[in-house]
CSV table of C-alpha atoms and ligand atoms in Angstrom, one decimal:
chain,number,residue,atom,x,y,z
A,9,MET,CA,-15.8,-64.2,-22.8
A,10,ASN,CA,-19.2,-65.3,-24.1
A,11,LEU,CA,-20.7,-67.6,-21.4
A,12,THR,CA,-23.8,-68.4,-23.5
A,13,ASN,CA,-21.8,-69.8,-26.4
A,14,ILE,CA,-22.0,-73.5,-26.2
A,15,GLY,CA,-18.6,-74.1,-27.7
A,16,THR,CA,-16.9,-71.6,-25.2
A,17,VAL,CA,-18.7,-73.2,-22.3
A,18,LYS,CA,-17.8,-76.7,-23.3
A,19,ASP,CA,-14.2,-75.7,-23.8
A,20,ILE,CA,-13.9,-74.0,-20.3
A,21,LEU,CA,-15.6,-76.9,-18.6
A,22,SER,CA,-13.5,-79.6,-20.3
A,23,ARG,CA,-10.2,-77.6,-19.6
A,24,HIS,CA,-11.2,-77.7,-15.9
A,25,GLY,CA,-12.3,-81.3,-16.0
A,26,PHE,CA,-15.8,-80.3,-14.8
A,27,ASN,CA,-18.8,-82.7,-15.0
A,28,PHE,CA,-22.3,-81.5,-14.2
A,29,SER,CA,-23.7,-82.6,-10.8
A,30,LYS,CA,-27.4,-83.6,-11.1
A,31,GLY,CA,-27.6,-83.7,-7.3
A,32,LEU,CA,-26.6,-80.0,-7.0
A,33,GLY,CA,-29.2,-79.0,-9.6
A,34,GLN,CA,-26.6,-77.8,-12.1
A,35,ASN,CA,-28.4,-76.7,-15.3
A,36,PHE,CA,-26.5,-73.7,-16.6
A,37,LEU,CA,-28.2,-71.0,-18.7
A,38,ILE,CA,-27.1,-70.8,-22.3
A,39,ASN,CA,-29.9,-68.7,-23.8
A,40,PRO,CA,-28.4,-65.2,-24.2
A,41,ASP,CA,-31.6,-63.3,-23.6
A,42,VAL,CA,-32.4,-64.7,-20.2
A,43,CYS,CA,-29.7,-63.4,-17.8
A,44,PRO,CA,-30.0,-59.8,-19.0
A,45,ARG,CA,-33.7,-60.0,-18.4
A,46,ILE,CA,-33.3,-61.4,-14.9
A,47,ALA,CA,-30.8,-58.7,-14.1
A,48,GLU,CA,-32.9,-55.9,-15.5
A,49,ASN,CA,-36.1,-57.1,-13.7
A,50,GLY,CA,-34.3,-58.0,-10.5
A,51,ASN,CA,-33.0,-54.6,-9.3
A,52,ALA,CA,-29.5,-55.1,-10.5
A,53,ARG,CA,-28.8,-51.4,-10.9
A,54,GLU,CA,-26.9,-48.4,-9.4
A,55,GLY,CA,-27.2,-48.2,-5.6
A,56,PHE,CA,-27.8,-51.9,-5.2
A,57,GLY,CA,-25.8,-54.8,-4.0
A,58,VAL,CA,-27.0,-58.1,-5.4
A,59,LEU,CA,-26.8,-61.5,-3.6
A,60,GLU,CA,-26.7,-64.4,-6.1
A,61,ILE,CA,-27.2,-68.0,-5.1
A,62,GLY,CA,-25.5,-70.6,-7.2
A,63,THR,CA,-23.2,-69.0,-9.8
A,64,GLY,CA,-22.5,-72.0,-12.0
A,65,ILE,CA,-19.8,-70.6,-14.4
A,66,GLY,CA,-21.0,-67.1,-13.8
A,67,VAL,CA,-23.3,-66.4,-16.7
A,68,LEU,CA,-25.8,-64.5,-14.6
A,69,THR,CA,-23.2,-63.2,-12.1
A,70,LYS,CA,-21.6,-61.3,-15.0
A,71,GLU,CA,-24.9,-59.6,-16.1
A,72,LEU,CA,-25.6,-58.6,-12.5
A,73,ALA,CA,-22.0,-57.2,-12.0
A,74,LEU,CA,-22.4,-55.1,-15.2
A,75,ARG,CA,-25.5,-53.3,-13.7
A,76,ALA,CA,-25.2,-53.3,-9.9
A,77,ASP,CA,-22.6,-51.7,-7.7
A,78,LYS,CA,-21.6,-55.0,-6.2
A,79,VAL,CA,-22.4,-58.7,-6.4
A,80,ALA,CA,-21.8,-61.3,-3.7
A,81,ALA,CA,-22.5,-64.8,-4.8
A,82,VAL,CA,-22.7,-68.0,-2.8
A,83,GLU,CA,-21.7,-71.2,-4.6
A,84,ILE,CA,-21.4,-74.6,-2.9
A,85,ASP,CA,-19.3,-76.4,-5.6
A,86,THR,CA,-15.6,-76.0,-4.9
A,87,ARG,CA,-14.8,-77.4,-8.4
A,88,LEU,CA,-16.3,-74.2,-9.9
A,89,MET,CA,-13.9,-71.8,-8.0
A,90,PRO,CA,-11.0,-72.0,-10.6
A,91,VAL,CA,-13.6,-71.8,-13.4
A,92,LEU,CA,-15.0,-68.5,-11.9
A,93,ASP,CA,-11.5,-67.1,-11.4
A,94,GLU,CA,-11.2,-67.4,-15.2
A,95,THR,CA,-14.7,-66.4,-16.4
A,96,LEU,CA,-15.1,-63.4,-14.0
A,97,ALA,CA,-11.5,-62.2,-14.1
A,98,GLU,CA,-12.3,-58.8,-15.6
A,99,PHE,CA,-14.7,-57.8,-12.8
A,100,ASP,CA,-13.6,-56.2,-9.5
A,101,ASN,CA,-17.1,-55.9,-8.0
A,102,ILE,CA,-17.8,-59.6,-7.5
A,103,LYS,CA,-17.1,-61.6,-4.3
A,104,ILE,CA,-17.6,-65.3,-4.3
A,105,TYR,CA,-18.4,-67.3,-1.2
A,106,ASN,CA,-17.7,-71.0,-1.6
A,107,GLU,CA,-20.4,-72.1,0.9
A,108,ASP,CA,-23.7,-73.8,1.2
A,109,VAL,CA,-26.3,-71.1,1.2
A,110,MET,CA,-28.4,-72.9,3.8
A,111,LYS,CA,-25.5,-72.7,6.2
A,112,CYS,CA,-24.2,-69.2,5.3
A,113,ASP,CA,-24.5,-66.3,7.7
A,114,LEU,CA,-26.4,-64.1,5.2
A,115,HIS,CA,-26.9,-61.2,7.7
A,116,LYS,CA,-23.1,-61.0,8.1
A,117,LEU,CA,-22.5,-61.3,4.3
A,118,ILE,CA,-24.9,-58.5,3.6
A,119,GLN,CA,-23.4,-56.3,6.4
A,120,ASP,CA,-19.8,-57.0,5.1
A,121,GLU,CA,-20.5,-56.6,1.4
A,122,PHE,CA,-23.3,-54.2,0.9
A,123,SER,CA,-22.8,-51.3,3.4
A,124,GLY,CA,-24.7,-48.2,2.2
A,125,LEU,CA,-26.4,-50.1,-0.6
A,126,LYS,CA,-29.9,-51.5,-1.1
A,127,VAL,CA,-30.0,-55.2,-1.5
A,128,ALA,CA,-31.6,-57.5,-4.0
A,129,VAL,CA,-31.4,-61.3,-4.5
A,130,CYS,CA,-31.2,-62.7,-8.0
A,131,ALA,CA,-30.7,-66.4,-8.8
A,132,ASN,CA,-31.3,-69.3,-11.1
A,133,LEU,CA,-32.0,-71.5,-8.1
A,134,PRO,CA,-31.0,-75.2,-7.8
A,135,TYR,CA,-34.4,-76.8,-8.0
A,136,TYR,CA,-33.9,-79.3,-5.2
A,137,ILE,CA,-33.9,-76.5,-2.6
A,138,THR,CA,-36.2,-73.9,-4.2
A,139,SER,CA,-38.7,-73.7,-1.3
A,140,PRO,CA,-36.2,-74.0,1.6
A,141,VAL,CA,-34.0,-71.2,0.0
A,142,ILE,CA,-37.0,-68.9,-0.5
A,143,MET,CA,-38.3,-69.5,3.0
A,144,LEU,CA,-34.8,-69.0,4.5
A,145,LEU,CA,-34.5,-65.6,2.7
A,146,LEU,CA,-38.0,-64.6,3.9
A,147,GLU,CA,-37.9,-65.9,7.4
A,148,SER,CA,-34.4,-64.5,8.2
A,149,ARG,CA,-35.8,-61.0,8.0
A,150,LEU,CA,-32.9,-59.9,5.8
A,151,PRO,CA,-32.8,-56.3,4.7
A,152,ILE,CA,-33.7,-57.1,1.1
A,153,GLU,CA,-35.9,-55.3,-1.4
A,154,SER,CA,-36.7,-58.1,-3.8
A,155,ILE,CA,-36.0,-61.8,-4.7
A,156,THR,CA,-36.0,-62.5,-8.4
A,157,VAL,CA,-35.5,-66.2,-9.1
A,158,MET,CA,-35.8,-68.8,-11.8
A,159,VAL,CA,-37.7,-71.8,-10.6
A,160,GLN,CA,-39.3,-74.8,-12.2
A,161,LYS,CA,-42.7,-74.0,-13.8
A,162,GLU,CA,-44.7,-76.0,-11.2
A,163,ALA,CA,-42.9,-74.2,-8.4
A,164,ALA,CA,-43.7,-70.9,-10.0
A,165,GLN,CA,-47.4,-71.8,-10.2
A,166,ARG,CA,-47.5,-72.7,-6.5
A,167,LEU,CA,-45.6,-69.6,-5.6
A,168,CYS,CA,-47.9,-67.3,-7.6
A,169,ALA,CA,-51.2,-69.0,-6.6
A,170,ALA,CA,-53.8,-67.2,-4.5
A,171,VAL,CA,-53.8,-68.1,-0.8
A,172,GLY,CA,-57.0,-70.0,0.0
A,173,THR,CA,-57.0,-72.0,-3.3
A,174,ARG,CA,-56.1,-75.7,-4.0
A,175,GLU,CA,-53.0,-74.5,-5.9
A,176,SER,CA,-51.6,-72.8,-2.9
A,177,GLY,CA,-49.1,-74.3,-0.4
A,178,ALA,CA,-47.0,-73.3,2.6
A,179,ILE,CA,-44.6,-71.4,0.3
A,180,THR,CA,-47.6,-69.4,-1.1
A,181,VAL,CA,-48.5,-68.3,2.3
A,182,GLY,CA,-44.9,-67.5,3.1
A,183,VAL,CA,-44.4,-65.2,0.1
A,184,ASN,CA,-47.8,-63.5,0.6
A,185,TYR,CA,-47.0,-62.9,4.3
A,186,TYR,CA,-43.7,-61.1,3.5
A,187,GLY,CA,-44.5,-59.4,0.3
A,188,LYS,CA,-46.0,-59.6,-3.2
A,189,VAL,CA,-45.1,-62.1,-5.8
A,190,LYS,CA,-45.6,-62.2,-9.6
A,191,GLN,CA,-44.4,-64.3,-12.5
A,192,LEU,CA,-42.3,-62.3,-14.9
A,193,PHE,CA,-41.6,-64.7,-17.8
A,194,GLN,CA,-41.3,-68.3,-18.8
A,195,VAL,CA,-38.1,-70.0,-19.9
A,196,SER,CA,-38.1,-73.2,-22.0
A,197,ARG,CA,-36.0,-76.2,-21.1
A,198,GLY,CA,-33.8,-75.7,-24.2
A,199,SER,CA,-32.4,-72.6,-22.6
A,200,PHE,CA,-30.2,-74.7,-20.2
A,201,MET,CA,-27.2,-77.0,-20.5
A,202,PRO,CA,-27.8,-79.8,-19.7
A,203,SER,CA,-31.5,-79.4,-20.6
A,204,PRO,CA,-33.8,-80.4,-17.7
A,205,ASN,CA,-37.1,-82.3,-18.1
A,206,VAL,CA,-39.3,-79.4,-17.3
A,207,ASP,CA,-39.8,-75.7,-18.3
A,208,SER,CA,-39.0,-72.9,-15.9
A,209,ALA,CA,-40.2,-69.4,-15.0
A,210,VAL,CA,-38.8,-66.3,-13.4
A,211,ILE,CA,-40.7,-64.9,-10.5
A,212,ARG,CA,-40.1,-61.8,-8.4
A,213,ILE,CA,-41.1,-61.3,-4.8
A,214,ASP,CA,-41.2,-57.7,-3.7
A,215,LEU,CA,-40.7,-57.6,0.1
A,216,THR,CA,-42.8,-55.1,2.1
A,217,ASN,CA,-40.6,-55.5,5.2
A,218,GLU,CA,-43.7,-54.9,7.3
A,219,HIS,CA,-44.2,-57.5,9.9
A,220,ARG,CA,-47.8,-58.2,10.7
A,221,LEU,CA,-47.0,-60.3,13.8
A,222,ASP,CA,-44.3,-60.1,16.4
A,223,GLU,CA,-41.4,-62.5,16.2
A,224,GLU,CA,-42.8,-65.1,18.6
A,225,GLU,CA,-46.3,-65.0,16.9
A,226,GLU,CA,-44.7,-65.2,13.5
A,227,LYS,CA,-42.7,-68.3,14.5
A,228,PHE,CA,-45.9,-69.9,15.7
A,229,PHE,CA,-47.8,-68.9,12.6
A,230,PHE,CA,-45.3,-70.6,10.3
A,231,LYS,CA,-45.4,-73.7,12.5
A,232,VAL,CA,-49.2,-73.8,12.0
A,233,VAL,CA,-48.8,-73.2,8.3
A,234,LYS,CA,-46.2,-75.9,7.8
A,235,ALA,CA,-48.0,-78.5,10.0
A,236,GLY,CA,-51.3,-77.8,8.2
A,237,PHE,CA,-50.0,-78.0,4.7
A,238,SER,CA,-48.0,-81.2,5.4
A,239,GLN,CA,-51.4,-82.9,5.4
A,240,ARG,CA,-53.3,-80.4,3.4
A,241,ARG,CA,-56.3,-82.7,2.5
A,242,LYS,CA,-57.0,-83.4,6.2
A,243,THR,CA,-59.1,-81.0,8.3
A,244,ILE,CA,-57.1,-78.5,10.3
A,245,ALA,CA,-58.2,-80.2,13.5
A,246,ASN,CA,-56.7,-83.5,12.3
A,247,SER,CA,-53.5,-82.2,10.8
A,248,LEU,CA,-52.6,-79.9,13.7
A,249,SER,CA,-53.5,-82.3,16.4
A,250,SER,CA,-51.2,-85.0,14.9
A,251,ASN,CA,-48.4,-82.6,13.7
A,252,MET,CA,-48.3,-80.0,16.5
A,253,GLY,CA,-49.7,-82.0,19.4
A,254,ALA,CA,-52.4,-79.4,19.9
A,255,SER,CA,-55.6,-80.7,21.5
A,256,LYS,CA,-58.6,-80.9,19.2
A,257,GLU,CA,-60.8,-79.0,21.7
A,258,LYS,CA,-58.3,-76.1,21.6
A,259,ILE,CA,-58.2,-76.2,17.8
A,260,TYR,CA,-62.0,-76.2,17.5
A,261,SER,CA,-62.3,-73.3,19.9
A,262,ALA,CA,-59.7,-71.3,17.8
A,263,LEU,CA,-61.6,-72.1,14.6
A,264,ARG,CA,-64.9,-71.0,16.2
A,265,GLU,CA,-63.3,-67.8,17.5
A,266,THR,CA,-62.1,-67.0,13.9
A,267,GLY,CA,-65.6,-67.7,12.5
A,268,LEU,CA,-64.5,-70.9,10.7
A,269,SER,CA,-66.1,-74.3,10.4
A,270,GLU,CA,-64.7,-77.1,12.5
A,271,ASN,CA,-64.2,-79.0,9.2
A,272,SER,CA,-62.1,-76.4,7.6
A,273,ARG,CA,-59.0,-77.4,5.7
A,274,ILE,CA,-55.9,-75.2,5.7
A,275,GLU,CA,-55.9,-74.6,1.9
A,276,GLN,CA,-59.4,-73.0,2.2
A,277,LEU,CA,-58.2,-70.2,4.5
A,278,ASN,CA,-57.2,-66.8,3.1
A,279,MET,CA,-54.3,-64.8,4.6
A,280,GLU,CA,-56.4,-62.9,7.1
A,281,GLN,CA,-58.2,-66.0,8.3
A,282,LEU,CA,-54.9,-67.9,8.7
A,283,ILE,CA,-53.4,-65.1,10.8
A,284,ALA,CA,-56.5,-64.7,12.9
A,285,PHE,CA,-56.7,-68.5,13.5
A,286,SER,CA,-53.0,-68.7,14.4
A,287,LYS,CA,-53.4,-65.9,16.9
A,288,ALA,CA,-56.4,-67.5,18.5
A,289,LEU,CA,-54.6,-70.9,18.8
A,290,ASN,CA,-51.5,-69.3,20.2
A,291,LYS,CA,-53.4,-67.7,23.1
B,311,SAM,N1,-26.5,-69.3,-12.1
B,311,SAM,C1,-26.0,-70.4,-13.0
B,311,SAM,C2,-26.7,-70.3,-14.3
B,311,SAM,O1,-27.8,-69.8,-14.4
B,311,SAM,O2,-26.2,-70.9,-15.2
B,311,SAM,C3,-26.1,-71.7,-12.3
B,311,SAM,C4,-27.5,-72.1,-11.9
B,311,SAM,S1,-27.7,-73.8,-11.5
B,311,SAM,C5,-29.4,-74.1,-11.7
B,311,SAM,C6,-27.6,-73.8,-9.7
B,311,SAM,C7,-26.3,-73.5,-9.1
B,311,SAM,O3,-26.4,-73.6,-7.6
B,311,SAM,C8,-25.2,-74.6,-9.4
B,311,SAM,O4,-24.0,-73.9,-9.7
B,311,SAM,C9,-25.0,-75.3,-8.1
B,311,SAM,O5,-23.7,-75.8,-7.9
B,311,SAM,C10,-25.3,-74.3,-7.0
B,311,SAM,N2,-25.8,-74.8,-5.7
B,311,SAM,C11,-26.5,-76.0,-5.5
B,311,SAM,N3,-26.8,-76.1,-4.2
B,311,SAM,C12,-26.3,-75.0,-3.6
B,311,SAM,C13,-26.2,-74.6,-2.2
B,311,SAM,N4,-26.8,-75.3,-1.2
B,311,SAM,N5,-25.6,-73.4,-1.9
B,311,SAM,C14,-25.1,-72.7,-2.9
B,311,SAM,N6,-25.1,-73.0,-4.2
B,311,SAM,C15,-25.7,-74.2,-4.5
């Protein structure tokens, strides 16, 4: 079954009485070149189990299953279950979890489905939870090698920005803390049905799985990062005193200890400075 053929897709969806949900970020890929490229660049290969988030009608799922040993996919929309039974019927290495990825026990899923395999994540992410999903995957310390995802172009720019620049955000710090990120290719809005209002890009995060801080310090570090970036144009002293309840004196002293000016803003700090400042503040 050709899941990038518009006629075929329309036929399947109408037979199942399916209407797209904007709220769930349902823009399905119909450009035949894109899913094979995501799979090939995303570690979908022998020896790997691939976790997919958001299957839609299974257009990417299928390309992943053709290349990897196993695919486990989490899809929230129950209306898609009978559709997937039909579109993925020929595969015996795909397991679908009809769940919300934000509530799913991903450690257990990986343990149950991918024993003896390396693990990669591939997805065309629902745009409304791009950052929360990426942060969840990173912060959960899952045993994964890479995360290859389609995101909106603006999100890709933020993810791939350098830490310490105006273009960076909490998510930029997150990916650079856990690994290395790069943009692979851009995808035009016409590659989707229905077509969204913006273009997209595929990025890959290669995880180093080295933890620079212990678990408690790491938790505190991300609290600082999130509090700081929630008011990024304010000085660190102002944003952290109002969002974390830390006293200004303590913040000034941690800034001085790190060799930073009392007027520093969070977006000006590079990775090493952020880590050193967070450690000083956590003392
Ligand atoms: N992979 C398909 C494709 O490329 O055509 C679908 C991609 S579409 C952008 C995002 C998919 O994620 C939709 O099928 C949507 O129902 C699903 N989704 C949305 N929120 C979700 C959540 N919280 N957990 C799991 N899946 C979700």
